[in-house]
mmCIF file of C-alpha atoms and ligand atoms in Angstrom:
data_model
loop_
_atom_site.group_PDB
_atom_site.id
_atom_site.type_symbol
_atom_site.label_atom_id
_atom_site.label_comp_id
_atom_site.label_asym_id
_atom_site.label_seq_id
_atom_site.Cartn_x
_atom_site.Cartn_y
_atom_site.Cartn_z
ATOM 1 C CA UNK A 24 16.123 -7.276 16.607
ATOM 2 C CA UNK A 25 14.686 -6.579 13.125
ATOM 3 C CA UNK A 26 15.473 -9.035 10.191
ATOM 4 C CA UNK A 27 18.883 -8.342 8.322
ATOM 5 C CA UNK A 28 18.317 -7.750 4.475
ATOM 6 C CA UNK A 29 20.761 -9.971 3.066
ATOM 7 C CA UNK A 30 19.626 -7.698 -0.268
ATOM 8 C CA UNK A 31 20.601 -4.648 -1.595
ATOM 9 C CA UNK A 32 18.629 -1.832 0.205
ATOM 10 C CA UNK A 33 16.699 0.868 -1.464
ATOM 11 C CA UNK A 34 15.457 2.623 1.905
ATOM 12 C CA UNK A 35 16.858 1.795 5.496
ATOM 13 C CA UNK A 36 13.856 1.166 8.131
ATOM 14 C CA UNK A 37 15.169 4.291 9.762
ATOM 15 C CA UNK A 38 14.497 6.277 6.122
ATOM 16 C CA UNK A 39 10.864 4.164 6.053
ATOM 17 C CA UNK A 40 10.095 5.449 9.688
ATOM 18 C CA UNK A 41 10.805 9.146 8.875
ATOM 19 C CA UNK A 42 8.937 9.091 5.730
ATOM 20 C CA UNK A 43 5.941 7.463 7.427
ATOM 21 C CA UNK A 44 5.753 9.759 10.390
ATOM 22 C CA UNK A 45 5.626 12.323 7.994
ATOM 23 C CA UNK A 46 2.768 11.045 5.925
ATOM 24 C CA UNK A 47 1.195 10.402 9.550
ATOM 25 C CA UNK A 48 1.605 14.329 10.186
ATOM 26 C CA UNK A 49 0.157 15.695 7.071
ATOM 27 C CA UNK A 50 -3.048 12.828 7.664
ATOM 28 C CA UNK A 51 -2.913 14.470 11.041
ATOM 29 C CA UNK A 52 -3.330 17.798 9.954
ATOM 30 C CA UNK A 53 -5.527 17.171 6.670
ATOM 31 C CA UNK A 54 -8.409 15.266 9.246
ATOM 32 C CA UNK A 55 -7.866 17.521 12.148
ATOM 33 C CA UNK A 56 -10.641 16.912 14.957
ATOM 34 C CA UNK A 57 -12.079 14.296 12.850
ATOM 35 C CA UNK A 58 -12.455 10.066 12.686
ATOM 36 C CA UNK A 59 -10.764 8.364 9.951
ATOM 37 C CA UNK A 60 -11.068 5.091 8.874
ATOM 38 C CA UNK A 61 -7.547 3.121 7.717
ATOM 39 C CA UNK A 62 -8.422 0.543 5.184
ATOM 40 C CA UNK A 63 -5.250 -1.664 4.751
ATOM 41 C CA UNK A 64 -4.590 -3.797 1.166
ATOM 42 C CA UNK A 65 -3.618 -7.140 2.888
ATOM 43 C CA UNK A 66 -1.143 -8.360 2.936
ATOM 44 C CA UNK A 67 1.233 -6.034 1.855
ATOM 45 C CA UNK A 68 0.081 -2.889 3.191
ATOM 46 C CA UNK A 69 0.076 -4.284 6.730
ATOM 47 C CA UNK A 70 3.038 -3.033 7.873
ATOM 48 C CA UNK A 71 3.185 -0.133 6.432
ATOM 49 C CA UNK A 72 -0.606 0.626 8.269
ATOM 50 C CA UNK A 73 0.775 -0.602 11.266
ATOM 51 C CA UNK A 74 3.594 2.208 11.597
ATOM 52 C CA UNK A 75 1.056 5.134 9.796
ATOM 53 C CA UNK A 76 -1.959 4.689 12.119
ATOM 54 C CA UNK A 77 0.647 4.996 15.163
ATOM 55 C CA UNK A 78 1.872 8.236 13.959
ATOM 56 C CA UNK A 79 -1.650 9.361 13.252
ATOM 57 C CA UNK A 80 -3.110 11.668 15.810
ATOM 58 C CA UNK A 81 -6.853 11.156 15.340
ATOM 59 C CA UNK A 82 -9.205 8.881 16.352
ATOM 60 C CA UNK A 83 -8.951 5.993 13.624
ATOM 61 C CA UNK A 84 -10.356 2.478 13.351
ATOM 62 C CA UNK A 85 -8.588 -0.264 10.786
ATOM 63 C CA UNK A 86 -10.343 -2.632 8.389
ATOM 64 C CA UNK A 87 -8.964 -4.396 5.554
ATOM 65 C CA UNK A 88 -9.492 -5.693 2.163
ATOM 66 C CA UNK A 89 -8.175 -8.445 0.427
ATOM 67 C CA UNK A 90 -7.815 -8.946 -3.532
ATOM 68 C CA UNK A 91 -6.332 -11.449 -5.900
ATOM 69 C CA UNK A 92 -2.525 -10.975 -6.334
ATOM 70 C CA UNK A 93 0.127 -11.314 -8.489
ATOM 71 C CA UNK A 94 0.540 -14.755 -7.909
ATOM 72 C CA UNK A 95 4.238 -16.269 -7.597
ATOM 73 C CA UNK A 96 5.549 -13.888 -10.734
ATOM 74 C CA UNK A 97 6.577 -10.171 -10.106
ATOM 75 C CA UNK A 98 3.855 -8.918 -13.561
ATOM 76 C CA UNK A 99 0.009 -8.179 -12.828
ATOM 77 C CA UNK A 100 -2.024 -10.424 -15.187
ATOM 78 C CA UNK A 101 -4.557 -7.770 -14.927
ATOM 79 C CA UNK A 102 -7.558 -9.514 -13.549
ATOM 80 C CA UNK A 103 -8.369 -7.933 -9.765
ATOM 81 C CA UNK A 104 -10.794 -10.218 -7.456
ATOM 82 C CA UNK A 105 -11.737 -9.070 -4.445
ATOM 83 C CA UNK A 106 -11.590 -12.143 -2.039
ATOM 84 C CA UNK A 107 -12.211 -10.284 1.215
ATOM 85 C CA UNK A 108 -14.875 -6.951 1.594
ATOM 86 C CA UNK A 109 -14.555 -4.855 4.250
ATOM 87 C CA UNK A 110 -16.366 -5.700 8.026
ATOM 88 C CA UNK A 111 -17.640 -2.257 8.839
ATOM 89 C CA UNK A 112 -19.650 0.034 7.161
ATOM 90 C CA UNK A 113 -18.021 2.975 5.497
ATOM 91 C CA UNK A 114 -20.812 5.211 5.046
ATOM 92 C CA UNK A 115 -20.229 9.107 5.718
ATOM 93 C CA UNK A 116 -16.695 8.415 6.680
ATOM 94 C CA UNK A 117 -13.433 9.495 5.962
ATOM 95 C CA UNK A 118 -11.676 6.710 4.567
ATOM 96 C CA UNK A 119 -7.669 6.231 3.506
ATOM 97 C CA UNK A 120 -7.125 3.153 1.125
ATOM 98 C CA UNK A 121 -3.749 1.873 2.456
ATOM 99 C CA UNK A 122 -1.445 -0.052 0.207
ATOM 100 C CA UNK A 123 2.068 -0.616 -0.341
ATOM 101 C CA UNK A 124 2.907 -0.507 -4.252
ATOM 102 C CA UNK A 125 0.694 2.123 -6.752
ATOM 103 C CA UNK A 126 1.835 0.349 -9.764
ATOM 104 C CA UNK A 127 -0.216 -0.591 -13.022
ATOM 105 C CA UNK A 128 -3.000 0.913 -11.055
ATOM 106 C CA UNK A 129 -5.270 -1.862 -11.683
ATOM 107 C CA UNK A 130 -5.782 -2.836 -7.990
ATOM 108 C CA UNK A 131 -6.123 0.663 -6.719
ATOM 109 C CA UNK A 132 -8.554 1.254 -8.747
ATOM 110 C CA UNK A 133 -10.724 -1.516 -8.944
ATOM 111 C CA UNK A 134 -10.481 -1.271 -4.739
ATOM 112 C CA UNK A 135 -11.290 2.303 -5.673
ATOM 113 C CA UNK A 136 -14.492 1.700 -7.218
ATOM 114 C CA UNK A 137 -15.216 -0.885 -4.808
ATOM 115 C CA UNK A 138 -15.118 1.230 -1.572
ATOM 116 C CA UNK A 139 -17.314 4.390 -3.583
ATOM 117 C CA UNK A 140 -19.708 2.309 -3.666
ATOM 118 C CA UNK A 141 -19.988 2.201 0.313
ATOM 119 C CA UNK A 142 -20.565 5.994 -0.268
ATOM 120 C CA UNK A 143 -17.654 6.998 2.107
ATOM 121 C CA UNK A 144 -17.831 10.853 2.857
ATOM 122 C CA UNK A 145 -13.715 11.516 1.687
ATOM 123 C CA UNK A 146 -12.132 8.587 0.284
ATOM 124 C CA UNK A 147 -8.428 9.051 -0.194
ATOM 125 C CA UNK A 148 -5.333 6.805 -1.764
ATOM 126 C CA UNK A 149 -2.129 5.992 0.579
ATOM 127 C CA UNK A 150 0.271 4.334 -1.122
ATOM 128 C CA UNK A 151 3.878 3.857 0.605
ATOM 129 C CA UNK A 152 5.807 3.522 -2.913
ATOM 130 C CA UNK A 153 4.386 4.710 -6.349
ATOM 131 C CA UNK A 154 6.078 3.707 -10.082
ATOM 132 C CA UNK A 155 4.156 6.227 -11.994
ATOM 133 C CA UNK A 156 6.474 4.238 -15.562
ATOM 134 C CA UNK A 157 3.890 1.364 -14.874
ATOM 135 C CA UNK A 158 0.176 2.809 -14.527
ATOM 136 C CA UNK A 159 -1.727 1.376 -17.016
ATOM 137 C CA UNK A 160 -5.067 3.185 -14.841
ATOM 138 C CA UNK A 161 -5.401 6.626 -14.666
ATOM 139 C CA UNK A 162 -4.723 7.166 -10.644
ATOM 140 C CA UNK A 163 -2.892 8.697 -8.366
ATOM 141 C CA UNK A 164 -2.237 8.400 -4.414
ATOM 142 C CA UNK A 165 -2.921 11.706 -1.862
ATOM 143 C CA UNK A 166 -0.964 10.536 0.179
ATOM 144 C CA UNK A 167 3.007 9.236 -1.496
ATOM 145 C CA UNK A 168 5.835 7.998 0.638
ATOM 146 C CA UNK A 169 8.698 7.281 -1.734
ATOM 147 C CA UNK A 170 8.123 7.793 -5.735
ATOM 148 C CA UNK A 171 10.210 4.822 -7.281
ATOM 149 C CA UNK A 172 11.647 3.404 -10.819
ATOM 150 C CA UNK A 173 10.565 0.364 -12.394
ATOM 151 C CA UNK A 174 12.476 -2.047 -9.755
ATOM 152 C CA UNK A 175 10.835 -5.140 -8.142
ATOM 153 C CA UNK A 176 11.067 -4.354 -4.228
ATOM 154 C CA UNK A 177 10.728 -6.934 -1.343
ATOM 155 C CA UNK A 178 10.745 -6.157 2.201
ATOM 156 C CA UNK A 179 8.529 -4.198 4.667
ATOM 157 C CA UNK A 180 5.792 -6.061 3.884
ATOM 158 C CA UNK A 181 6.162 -6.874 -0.147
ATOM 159 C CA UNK A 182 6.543 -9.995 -0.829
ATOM 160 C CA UNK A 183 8.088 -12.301 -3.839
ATOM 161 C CA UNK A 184 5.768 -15.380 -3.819
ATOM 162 C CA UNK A 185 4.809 -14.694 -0.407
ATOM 163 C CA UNK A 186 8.495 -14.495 0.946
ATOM 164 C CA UNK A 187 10.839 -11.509 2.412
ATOM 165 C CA UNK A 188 7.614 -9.697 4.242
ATOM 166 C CA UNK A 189 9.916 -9.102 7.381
ATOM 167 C CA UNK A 190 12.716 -7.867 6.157
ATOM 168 C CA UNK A 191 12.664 -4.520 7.878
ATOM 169 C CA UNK A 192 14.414 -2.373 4.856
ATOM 170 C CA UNK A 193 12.771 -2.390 1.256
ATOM 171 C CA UNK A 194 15.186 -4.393 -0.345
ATOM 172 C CA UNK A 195 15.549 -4.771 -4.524
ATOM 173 C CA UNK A 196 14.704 -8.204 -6.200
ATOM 174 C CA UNK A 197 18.364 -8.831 -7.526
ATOM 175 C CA UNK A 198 17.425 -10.751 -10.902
ATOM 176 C CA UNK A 199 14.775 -11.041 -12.886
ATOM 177 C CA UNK A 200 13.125 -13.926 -11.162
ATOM 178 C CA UNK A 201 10.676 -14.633 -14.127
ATOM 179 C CA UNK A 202 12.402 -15.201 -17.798
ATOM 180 C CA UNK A 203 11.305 -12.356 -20.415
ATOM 181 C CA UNK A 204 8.292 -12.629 -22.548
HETATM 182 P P1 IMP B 22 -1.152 -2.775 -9.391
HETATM 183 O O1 IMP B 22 -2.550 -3.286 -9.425
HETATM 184 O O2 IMP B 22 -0.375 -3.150 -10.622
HETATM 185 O O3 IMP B 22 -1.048 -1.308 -9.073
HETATM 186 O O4 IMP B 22 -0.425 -3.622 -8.316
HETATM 187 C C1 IMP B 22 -0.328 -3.316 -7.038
HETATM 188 C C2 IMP B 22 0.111 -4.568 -6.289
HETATM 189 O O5 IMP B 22 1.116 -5.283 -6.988
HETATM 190 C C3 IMP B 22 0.725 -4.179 -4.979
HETATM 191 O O6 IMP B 22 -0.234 -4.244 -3.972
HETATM 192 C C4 IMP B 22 1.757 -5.243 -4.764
HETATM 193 O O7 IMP B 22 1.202 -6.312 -4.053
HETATM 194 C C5 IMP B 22 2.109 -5.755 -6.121
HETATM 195 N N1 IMP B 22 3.404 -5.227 -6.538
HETATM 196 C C6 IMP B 22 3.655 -4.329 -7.508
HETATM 197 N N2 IMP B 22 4.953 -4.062 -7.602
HETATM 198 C C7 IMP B 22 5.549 -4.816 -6.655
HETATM 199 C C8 IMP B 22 6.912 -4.960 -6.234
HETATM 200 O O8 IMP B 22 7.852 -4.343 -6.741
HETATM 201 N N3 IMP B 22 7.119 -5.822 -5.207
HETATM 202 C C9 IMP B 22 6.129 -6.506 -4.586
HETATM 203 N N4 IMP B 22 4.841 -6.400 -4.939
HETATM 204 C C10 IMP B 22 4.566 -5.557 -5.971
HETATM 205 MG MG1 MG B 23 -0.416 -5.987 -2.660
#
């Protein structure tokens, strides 16, 4: 039995799982008869890479990449680490950045820059939600499951201070949970 959200909902997992098998379709089609290479934002893309790869009809491999977070608080103090590289090379293959939130941008693109490097032959963005009001980087996804307002979300893998991951709906943060600057 999946987790109850005890929180209001903003998508059901049954609205999640549609909107993910149909991001896995048009991956399917875009990479037809090739190898792609799913590159998951831990942790809170894992989920969400975990449900796209299985509706992803190609032959795919997974690696993932870690990067400093937002800490306990729900703003970005703008400084992006990268604490874990990928473990296999990249090189002349088609790669999909996974992550869960496209919001200032920062991480994104910093990851972005990153993973170039590796000289990939396609490199292209999956992000499951995307709050364009916040981007603070020039960047968008390819690949967009649900465009979003300026809400903190929990759930599905997004956490607040590490909690809520496996709630099985994305659920909103009720309150502010940090007092206003
Ligand atoms: P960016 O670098 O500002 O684009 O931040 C992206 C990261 O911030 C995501 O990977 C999330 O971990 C985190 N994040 C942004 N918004 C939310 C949210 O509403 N809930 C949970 N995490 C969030
Ligand atoms: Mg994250």
């Amino acid at each position: 039995m999946a987790t109850p959200s005890p929180l209001p909902i903003l998508y059901t997992q049954a609205q999640i799982q549609t909107r993910v098998a149909e991001l896995g379709a048009v991956i399917s089609r875009d990479f037809a008869g090739q190898s792609i290479v799913l590159v998951g934002v831990l942790k809170g893309a894992a989920i969400f890479l975990a449900d796209l790869a299985r509706h992803i009809q190609l032959d795919c491999t997974f690696d993932f990449v870690s990067v400093s977070s937002y800490g306990k608080g729900t703003t970005s103090n703008g400084q992006v680490k990268l604490i874990k590289d990928i473990d296999e090379s990249i090189e002349g293959k088609n790669v999909i950045l996974v992550e869960d939130i496209l919001d200032t941008g920062l991480t994104l693109s910093f990851l972005r820059k990153i993973l170039t490097q590796h000289h990939p032959r396609v490199l292209r963005l999956a992000a499951l939600l995307d709050k364009p009001s916040r981007r603070l980087e020039p960047i968008e996804a390819d690949y967009v499951g649900f465009q979003i307002p300026n809400h903190f979300v929990i759930g599905y893998g997004m956490d607040f201070a590490e909690r809520y991951r496996n709630l099985a709906d994305i659920c909103l943060m009720p309150a502010s949970p940090e007092p206003s600057a």
